Structures are given as C-alpha cells and as structure tokens.
Coordinates of C-alpha atoms in Angstrom, one line a residue:
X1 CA 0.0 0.0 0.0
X2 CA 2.5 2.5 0.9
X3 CA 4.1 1.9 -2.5
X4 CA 1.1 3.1 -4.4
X5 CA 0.9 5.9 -2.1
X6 CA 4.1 7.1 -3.4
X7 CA 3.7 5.9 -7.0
X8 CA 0.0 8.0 -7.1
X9 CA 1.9 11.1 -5.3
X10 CA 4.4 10.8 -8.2
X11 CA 1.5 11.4 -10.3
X12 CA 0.0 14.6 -8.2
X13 CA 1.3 17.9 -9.2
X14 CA 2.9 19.9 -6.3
X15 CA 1.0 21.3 -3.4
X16 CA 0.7 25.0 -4.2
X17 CA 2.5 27.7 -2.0
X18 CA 0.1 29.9 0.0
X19 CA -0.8 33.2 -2.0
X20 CA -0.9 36.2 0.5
X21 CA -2.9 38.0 -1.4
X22 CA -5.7 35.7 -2.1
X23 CA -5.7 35.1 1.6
X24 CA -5.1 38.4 3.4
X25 CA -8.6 39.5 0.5
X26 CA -10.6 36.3 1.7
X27 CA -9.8 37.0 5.1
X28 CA -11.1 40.6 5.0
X29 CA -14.2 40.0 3.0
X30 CA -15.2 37.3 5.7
X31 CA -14.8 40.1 8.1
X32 CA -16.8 42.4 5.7
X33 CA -19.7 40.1 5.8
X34 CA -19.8 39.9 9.5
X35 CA -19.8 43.4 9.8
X36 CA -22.5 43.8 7.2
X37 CA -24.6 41.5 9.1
X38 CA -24.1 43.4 12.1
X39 CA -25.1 46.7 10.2
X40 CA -28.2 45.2 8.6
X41 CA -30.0 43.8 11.3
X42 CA -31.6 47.2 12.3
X43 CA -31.9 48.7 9.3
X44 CA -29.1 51.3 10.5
X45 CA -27.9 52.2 6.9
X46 CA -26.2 54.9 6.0
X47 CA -24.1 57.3 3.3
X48 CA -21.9 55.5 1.5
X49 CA -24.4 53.0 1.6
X50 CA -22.4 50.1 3.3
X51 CA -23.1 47.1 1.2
X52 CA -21.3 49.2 -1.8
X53 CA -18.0 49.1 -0.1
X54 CA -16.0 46.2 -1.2
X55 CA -18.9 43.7 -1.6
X56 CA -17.2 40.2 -0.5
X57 CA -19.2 37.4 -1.6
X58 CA -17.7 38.3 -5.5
X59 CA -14.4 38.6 -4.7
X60 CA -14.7 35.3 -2.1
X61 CA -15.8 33.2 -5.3
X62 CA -12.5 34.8 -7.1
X63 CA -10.4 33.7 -4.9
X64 CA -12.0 30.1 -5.0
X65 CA -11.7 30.0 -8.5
X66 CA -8.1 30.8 -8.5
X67 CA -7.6 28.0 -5.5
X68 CA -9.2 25.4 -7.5
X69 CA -7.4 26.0 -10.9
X70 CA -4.4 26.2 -9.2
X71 CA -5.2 22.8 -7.7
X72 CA -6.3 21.2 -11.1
X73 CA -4.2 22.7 -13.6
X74 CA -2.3 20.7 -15.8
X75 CA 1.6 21.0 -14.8
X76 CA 4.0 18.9 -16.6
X77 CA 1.1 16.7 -18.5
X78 CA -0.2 15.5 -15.1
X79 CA -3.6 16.3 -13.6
X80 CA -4.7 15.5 -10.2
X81 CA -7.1 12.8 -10.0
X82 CA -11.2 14.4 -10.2
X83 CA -12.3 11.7 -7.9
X84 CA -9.4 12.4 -5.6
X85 CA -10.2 16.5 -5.9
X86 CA -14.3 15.5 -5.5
X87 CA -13.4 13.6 -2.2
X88 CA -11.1 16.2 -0.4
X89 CA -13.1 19.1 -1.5
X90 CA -16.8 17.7 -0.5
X91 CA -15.4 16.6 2.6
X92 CA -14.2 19.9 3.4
X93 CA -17.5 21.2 2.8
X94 CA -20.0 18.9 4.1
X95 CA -18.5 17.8 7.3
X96 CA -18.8 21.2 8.9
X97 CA -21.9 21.7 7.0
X98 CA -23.4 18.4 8.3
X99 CA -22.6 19.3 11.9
X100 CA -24.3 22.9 11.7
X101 CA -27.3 21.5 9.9
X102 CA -27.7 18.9 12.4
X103 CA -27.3 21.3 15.2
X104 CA -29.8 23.8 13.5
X105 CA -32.2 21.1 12.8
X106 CA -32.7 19.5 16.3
X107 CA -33.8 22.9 17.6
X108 CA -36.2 23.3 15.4
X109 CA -37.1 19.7 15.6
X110 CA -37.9 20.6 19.5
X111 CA -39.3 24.1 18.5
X112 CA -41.8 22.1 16.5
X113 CA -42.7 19.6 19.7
X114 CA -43.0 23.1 21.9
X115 CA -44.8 25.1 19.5
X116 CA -48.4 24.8 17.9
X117 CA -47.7 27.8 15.3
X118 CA -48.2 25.5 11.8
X119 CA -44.7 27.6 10.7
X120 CA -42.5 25.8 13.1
X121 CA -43.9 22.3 11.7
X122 CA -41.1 20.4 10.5
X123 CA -41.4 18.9 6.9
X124 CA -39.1 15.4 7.4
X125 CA -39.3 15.2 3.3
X126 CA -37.2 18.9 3.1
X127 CA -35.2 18.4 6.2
X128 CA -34.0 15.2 4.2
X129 CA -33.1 17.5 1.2
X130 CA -31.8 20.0 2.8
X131 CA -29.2 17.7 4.7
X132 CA -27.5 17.5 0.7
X133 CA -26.4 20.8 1.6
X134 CA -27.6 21.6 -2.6
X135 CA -30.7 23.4 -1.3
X136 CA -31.3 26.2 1.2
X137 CA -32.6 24.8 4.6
X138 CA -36.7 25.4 5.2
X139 CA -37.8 22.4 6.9
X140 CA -40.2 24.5 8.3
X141 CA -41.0 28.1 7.4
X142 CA -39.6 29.5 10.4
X143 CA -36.0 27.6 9.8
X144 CA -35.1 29.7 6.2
X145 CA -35.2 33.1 8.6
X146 CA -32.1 31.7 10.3
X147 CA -30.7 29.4 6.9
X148 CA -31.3 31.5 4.2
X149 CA -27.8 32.8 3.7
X150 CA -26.9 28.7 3.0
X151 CA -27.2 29.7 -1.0
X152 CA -23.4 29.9 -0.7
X153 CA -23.3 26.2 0.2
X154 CA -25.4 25.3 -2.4
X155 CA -23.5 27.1 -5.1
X156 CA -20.4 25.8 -4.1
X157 CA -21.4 22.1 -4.2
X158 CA -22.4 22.8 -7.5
X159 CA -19.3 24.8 -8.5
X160 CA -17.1 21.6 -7.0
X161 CA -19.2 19.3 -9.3
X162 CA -18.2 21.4 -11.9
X163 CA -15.0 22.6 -11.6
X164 CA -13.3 20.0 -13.2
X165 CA -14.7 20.4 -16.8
X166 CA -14.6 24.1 -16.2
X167 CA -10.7 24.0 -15.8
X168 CA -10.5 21.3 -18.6
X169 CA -12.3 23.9 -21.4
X170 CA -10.4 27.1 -19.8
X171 CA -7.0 24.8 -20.6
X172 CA -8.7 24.0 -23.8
X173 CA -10.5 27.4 -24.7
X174 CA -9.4 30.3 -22.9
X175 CA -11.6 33.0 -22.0
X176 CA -14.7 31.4 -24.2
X177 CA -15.1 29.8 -21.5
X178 CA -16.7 32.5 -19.5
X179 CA -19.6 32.1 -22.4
X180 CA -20.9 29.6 -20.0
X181 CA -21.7 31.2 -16.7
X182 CA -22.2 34.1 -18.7
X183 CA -25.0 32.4 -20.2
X184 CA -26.4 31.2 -16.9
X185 CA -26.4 34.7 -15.9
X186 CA -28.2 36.2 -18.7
X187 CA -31.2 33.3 -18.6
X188 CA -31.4 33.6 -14.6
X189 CA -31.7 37.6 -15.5
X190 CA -34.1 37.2 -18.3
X191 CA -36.4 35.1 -16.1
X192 CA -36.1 37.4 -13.5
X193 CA -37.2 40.3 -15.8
X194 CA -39.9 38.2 -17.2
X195 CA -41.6 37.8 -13.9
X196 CA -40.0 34.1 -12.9
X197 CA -37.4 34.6 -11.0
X198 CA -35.4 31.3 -10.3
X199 CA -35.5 29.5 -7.3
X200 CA -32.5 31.4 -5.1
X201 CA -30.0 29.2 -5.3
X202 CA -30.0 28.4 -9.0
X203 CA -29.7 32.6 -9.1
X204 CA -27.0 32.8 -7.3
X205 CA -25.1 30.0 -8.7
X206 CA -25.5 32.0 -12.1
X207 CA -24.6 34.5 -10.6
X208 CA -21.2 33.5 -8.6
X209 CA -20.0 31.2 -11.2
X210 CA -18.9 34.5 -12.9
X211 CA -16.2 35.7 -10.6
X212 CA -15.8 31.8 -9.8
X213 CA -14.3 30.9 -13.4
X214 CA -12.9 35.0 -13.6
X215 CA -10.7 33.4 -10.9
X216 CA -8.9 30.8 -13.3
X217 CA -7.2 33.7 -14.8
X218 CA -5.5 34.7 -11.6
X219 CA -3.3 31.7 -12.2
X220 CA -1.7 33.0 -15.6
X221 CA 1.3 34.4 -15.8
X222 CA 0.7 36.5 -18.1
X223 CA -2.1 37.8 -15.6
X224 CA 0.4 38.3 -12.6
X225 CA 2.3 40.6 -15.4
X226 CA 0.0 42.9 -16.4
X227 CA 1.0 46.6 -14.9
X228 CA -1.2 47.6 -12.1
X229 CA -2.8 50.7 -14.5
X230 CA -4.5 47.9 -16.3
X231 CA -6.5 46.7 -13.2
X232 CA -7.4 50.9 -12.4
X233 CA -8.3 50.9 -15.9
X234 CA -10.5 48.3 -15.5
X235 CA -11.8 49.1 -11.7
X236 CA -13.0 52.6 -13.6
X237 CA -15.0 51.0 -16.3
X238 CA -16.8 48.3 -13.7
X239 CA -17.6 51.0 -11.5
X240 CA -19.0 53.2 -14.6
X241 CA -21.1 50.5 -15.8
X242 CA -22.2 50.1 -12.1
X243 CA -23.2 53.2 -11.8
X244 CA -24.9 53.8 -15.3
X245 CA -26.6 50.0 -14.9
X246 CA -28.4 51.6 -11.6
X247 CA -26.9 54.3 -9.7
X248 CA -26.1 54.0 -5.7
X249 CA -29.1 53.0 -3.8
X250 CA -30.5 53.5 0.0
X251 CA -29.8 49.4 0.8
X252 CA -28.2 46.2 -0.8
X253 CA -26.0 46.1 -3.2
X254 CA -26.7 42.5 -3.5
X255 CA -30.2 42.6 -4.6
X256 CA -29.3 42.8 -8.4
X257 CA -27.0 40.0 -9.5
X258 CA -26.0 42.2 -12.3
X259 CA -25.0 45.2 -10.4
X260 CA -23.5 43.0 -7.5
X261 CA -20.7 41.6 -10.0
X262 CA -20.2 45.1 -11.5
X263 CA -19.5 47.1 -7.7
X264 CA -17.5 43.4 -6.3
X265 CA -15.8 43.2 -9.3
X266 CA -14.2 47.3 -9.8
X267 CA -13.5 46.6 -5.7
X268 CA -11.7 43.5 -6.3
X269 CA -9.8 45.6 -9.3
X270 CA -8.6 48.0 -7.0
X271 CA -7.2 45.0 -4.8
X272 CA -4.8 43.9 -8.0
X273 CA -3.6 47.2 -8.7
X274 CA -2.5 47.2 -4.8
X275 CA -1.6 43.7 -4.7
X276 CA 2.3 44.0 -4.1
X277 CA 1.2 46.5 -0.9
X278 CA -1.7 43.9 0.1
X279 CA 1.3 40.9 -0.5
X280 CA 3.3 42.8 1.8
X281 CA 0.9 43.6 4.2
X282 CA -0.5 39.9 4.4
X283 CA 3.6 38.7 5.3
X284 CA 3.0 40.9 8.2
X285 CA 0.9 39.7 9.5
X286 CA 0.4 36.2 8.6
X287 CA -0.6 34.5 11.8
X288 CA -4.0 36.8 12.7
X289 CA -4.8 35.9 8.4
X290 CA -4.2 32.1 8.8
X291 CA -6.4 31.9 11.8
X292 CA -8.9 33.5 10.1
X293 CA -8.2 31.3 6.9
X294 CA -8.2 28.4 8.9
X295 CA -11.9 29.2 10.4
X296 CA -13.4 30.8 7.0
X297 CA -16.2 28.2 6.3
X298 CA -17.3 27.7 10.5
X299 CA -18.1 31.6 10.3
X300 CA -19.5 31.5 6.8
X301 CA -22.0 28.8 8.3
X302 CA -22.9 30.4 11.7
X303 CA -22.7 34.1 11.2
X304 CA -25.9 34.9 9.8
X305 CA -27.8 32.2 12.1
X306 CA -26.3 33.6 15.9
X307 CA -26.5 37.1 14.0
X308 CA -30.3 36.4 13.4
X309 CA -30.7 34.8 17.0
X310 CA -28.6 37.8 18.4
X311 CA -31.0 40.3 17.2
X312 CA -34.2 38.7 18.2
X313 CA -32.8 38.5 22.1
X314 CA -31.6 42.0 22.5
X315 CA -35.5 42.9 21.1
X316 CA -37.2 40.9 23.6
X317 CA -34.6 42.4 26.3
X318 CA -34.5 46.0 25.7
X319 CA -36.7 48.6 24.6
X320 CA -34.6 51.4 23.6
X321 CA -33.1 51.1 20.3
X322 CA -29.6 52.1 21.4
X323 CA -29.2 50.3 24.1
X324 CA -30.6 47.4 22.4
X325 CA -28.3 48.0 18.9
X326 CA -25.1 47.8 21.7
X327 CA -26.6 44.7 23.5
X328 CA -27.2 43.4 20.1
X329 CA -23.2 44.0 18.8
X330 CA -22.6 42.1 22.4
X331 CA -24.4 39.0 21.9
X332 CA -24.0 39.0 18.4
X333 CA -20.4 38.4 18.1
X334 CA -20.0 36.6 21.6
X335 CA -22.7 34.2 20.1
X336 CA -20.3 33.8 16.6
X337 CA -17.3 33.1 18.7
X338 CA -18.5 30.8 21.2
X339 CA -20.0 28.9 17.7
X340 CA -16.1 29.3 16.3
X341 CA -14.7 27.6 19.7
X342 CA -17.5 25.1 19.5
X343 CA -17.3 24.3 15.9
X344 CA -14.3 25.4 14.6
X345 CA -12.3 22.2 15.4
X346 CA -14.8 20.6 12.7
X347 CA -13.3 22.5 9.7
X348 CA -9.5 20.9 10.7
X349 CA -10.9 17.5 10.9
X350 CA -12.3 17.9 7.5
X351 CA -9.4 19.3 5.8
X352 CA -7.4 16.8 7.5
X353 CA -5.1 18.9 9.7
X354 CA -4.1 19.1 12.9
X355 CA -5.3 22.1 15.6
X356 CA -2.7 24.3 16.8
X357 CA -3.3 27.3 19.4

C-alpha cells in the first residue's frame, strides 16, 4: 500500500504555496460580511451605503476559483485525479456543513414539539433534502429566517461538481469559457425580468460562477504581469457601468445580480492594482490571516444564524433602540465566537489537519 501511495503522489502535481494575497482579501471580506450582518440587522444604513463598499461574496468566489485551478491545472502533462479533488473538496465542505445543519435542525425539531404555530412544523421530506447541503434549509417556514444565507453552500457544491470540466475547457479554450456562466447569468436575468425569478439558489449560482471561473485567470502568468494601471483601468469602467446600470441606492447592493458583479468586481480591481502592498501587508501579519483562513467556512455557516438569533434576544430584552443595537453588537459576536470555539475544530478535521493554538 504505501508503495502506491508514493507511486499516485508521483503522479500529483505539487502542493501550491500559499498566496498572501488571495488570503489576506478572503480573510477581510469574511470580516466584511460579518460586519454587514451586524449593520443590517436594524436597518441602520447609511451614506456611503455600506453594502457598496467592497462587496465580499464576489471577490470570495474569485479567490476560490483561482484555488481550485491552481489545484487542477495541468503542470508537466499531469492532472490531479477528479475523484481524488471531489473527495477532499466535499469533505471539506460537508463535514462542517453536516454538523451545523444537524445542530440547526434538532432545535427546530424541538421548536416544533413546543410550538403549535403551523410555521414551526417540520417537513421530514425537506429536512432530508436539505441535509444535501444543494438546497437552502426550510424544513419549516420558520428555519429559512435563520438558513437562508446557505445559497453559498449550495453554489459551491455545485461549482465543486463542476469545476473539473470548467478548468479542462479554460486549458482548452481560454476565455470562451466564461460564455458559460455568462450564459447562466443572462437566462437567470431574463427570467427574472420576465416575472419568474429562479429559485435562489439556482440565481446565485449563475450569478457567482462568474467571478468563480474569472478566478482561473489569476493563475496565468501573463495575468500576474500585467501593470497595475490595467487593473485601475478596469476598476473605472466596472464602477461606470455600475453606476450607469443603476446608480447608488439607500440598501443592498446584493439585490441585483447584475450590479453585485459590476460594484465586487471594480473593488476587487482595486485590490490587484494594490496587490504587491496587500502581498506585503498579508507577510505581516500572517498569523491573525491564517487563523482567520483556517476558520473561513465555520463563520461562513454560523454568522448569519447567531446574527439572526442575536437580534431577536436583544429585542425581547431591551426597549430602547440604542441600548438594544449595543446589547445586540454584544451578543451577536459573543454568540459567533462561542459557535467558532465550539465548531471550529470541525473545519480541521475535514481538511485533514491538525489544531494548533
């Protein structure tokens, strides 16, 4: 056995070095979300709207699509194995996945015994299909409150699926290869114009599988040597079109698909033509980025839900909206990082690596 270990290494391109940049960006837009959260559970917006500053999910699908080609590209004529890539990659998701969902699910299961409101009935046929991680959670109507920012999961278990053949016909085609979530995008956009909408999670996987394959290019090198004018260039013209496509609005940004591409992207564009700064910056401080790196999809999964939970105590506890937005901020990110501590340790044993303080 251990020789075929070593003869199916021999096959296995390199492990890839760690990218600063792609982590130190990650790292911040998973901050970025939290803080959003945080913002939009009052309604406190303000000018600059925040959701238009550096929108993360975008640039969060980026930088997986740069990790994954940089895990299945071809290097001397040898590919890593799909089954091999499907089995490492689905375990990493669905392991933590399956421990939050079954967390998630046995209090509502109880919330169901406790409470005779028909919205709190649990639906065993959708809890079953929701424990595939491919759909959002509503095993009951009350559950999607607390699940419904699980379209992520969804479109990344799709996006694994898929990214072999994606990386395959950008090897084989180049760029005509963004023809195909471009496509997706443009039918989940004429539907939606036409009065019927998609189901959510088919919308956002047309949507995210944009910046998903824009990611592939990150590896070329004839990408890393492009002067950093060309990315201002570019940050200018998705910002325009932004802006043209529908202005700045009181709210989300993420409520068009369209226009949540156009503001992520000229953000993101602004990171490359800094990236040398943001590379140095990330060697600095390396340790704070890889423990955020390391517990990326355990907030991801519980953020929204104790953010959603967090809320709904400091409203039964407090009257007064500013002492209850404080209390809120309180129990809000105490709630997220007792779930970290709890749940974290999860995400290591899935990606098959050892804790360290």
């Amino acid at each position: 056995m251990t020789a075929a270990r070593r003869s199916a290494g021999a096959s296995t391109p390199a492990t890839r070095p760690r990218d600063g940049f792609l982590d130190l960006v990650r790292s911040v837009s998973i901050l970025r979300v939290v803080v959003i959260h945080l913002l939009g559970a009052p309604g406190f917006w303000f000018w600059p709207a925040p959701t238009f500053v550096a929108p993360g999910m975008p640039i969060v699908f980026f930088v997986s699509g740069a990790l994954v080609r940089q895990t299945l590209r071809t290097v001397d004529g040898k590919r890593r194995s799909v089954l091999q890539y499907w089995r490492k990659t689905f375990r990493r998701l669905l392991l933590p996945y399956s421990v939050y969902y079954a967390v998630v699910l046995a209090i509502f299961v109880v919330g169901d015994l406790m409470n005779d409101d028909p919205r709190w009935t649990v639906r065993p046929d959708r809890a079953l299909v929701a424990a595939t991680g491919f759909v959002i959670p509503h095993a009951s109507g009350a559950m999607r409150h607390y699940t419904g920012h699980l379209w992520f999961m969804s479109a990344f278990l799709v996006l694994t699926l898929l990214a072999p053949l994606l990386v395959r016909m950008f090897e084989r085609f180049g760029a005509l290869v963004m023809t195909v979530p471009l496509a997706g995008l443009a039918l989940a956009e004429w539907r939606t114009a036409g009065g019927n909408q998609p189901p959510q999670e088919i919308y956002k996987l047309a949507t995210f599988a944009v910046p998903y394959v824009a990611g592939f290019w990150y590896t070329e090198p004839r990408f890393q040597r492009l002067p950093r004018w060309v990315f201002l260039v570019a940050a200018s013209v998705l910002g325009a079109a932004a802006w043209w496509y529908d202005g700045v609005r009181h709210g989300a940004v993420n409520a068009s698909g369209i226009k949540h591409l156009l503001v992520g992207g000229a953000w993101f564009c602004v990171a490359l033509a800094a990236a040398p700064v943001l590379r140095h910056v990330a060697e600095r401080y390396r340790a704070g980025i890889d423990r955020i790196s390391r517990r990326t999809f355990t907030i991801f999964l519980w953020g929204w839900t104790t953010r959603v939970v967090a809320w709904e105590w400091a409203e039964d506890l407090v009257g007064t909206f500013w002492p209850r937005l404080a209390l809120f901020v309180v129990l809000a990110l105490g709630l997220l990082a007792a779930a970290v501590a709890a749940f974290g340790r999860v995400e290591d044993i899935a990606a098959g690596r050892s804790p360290r303080a």
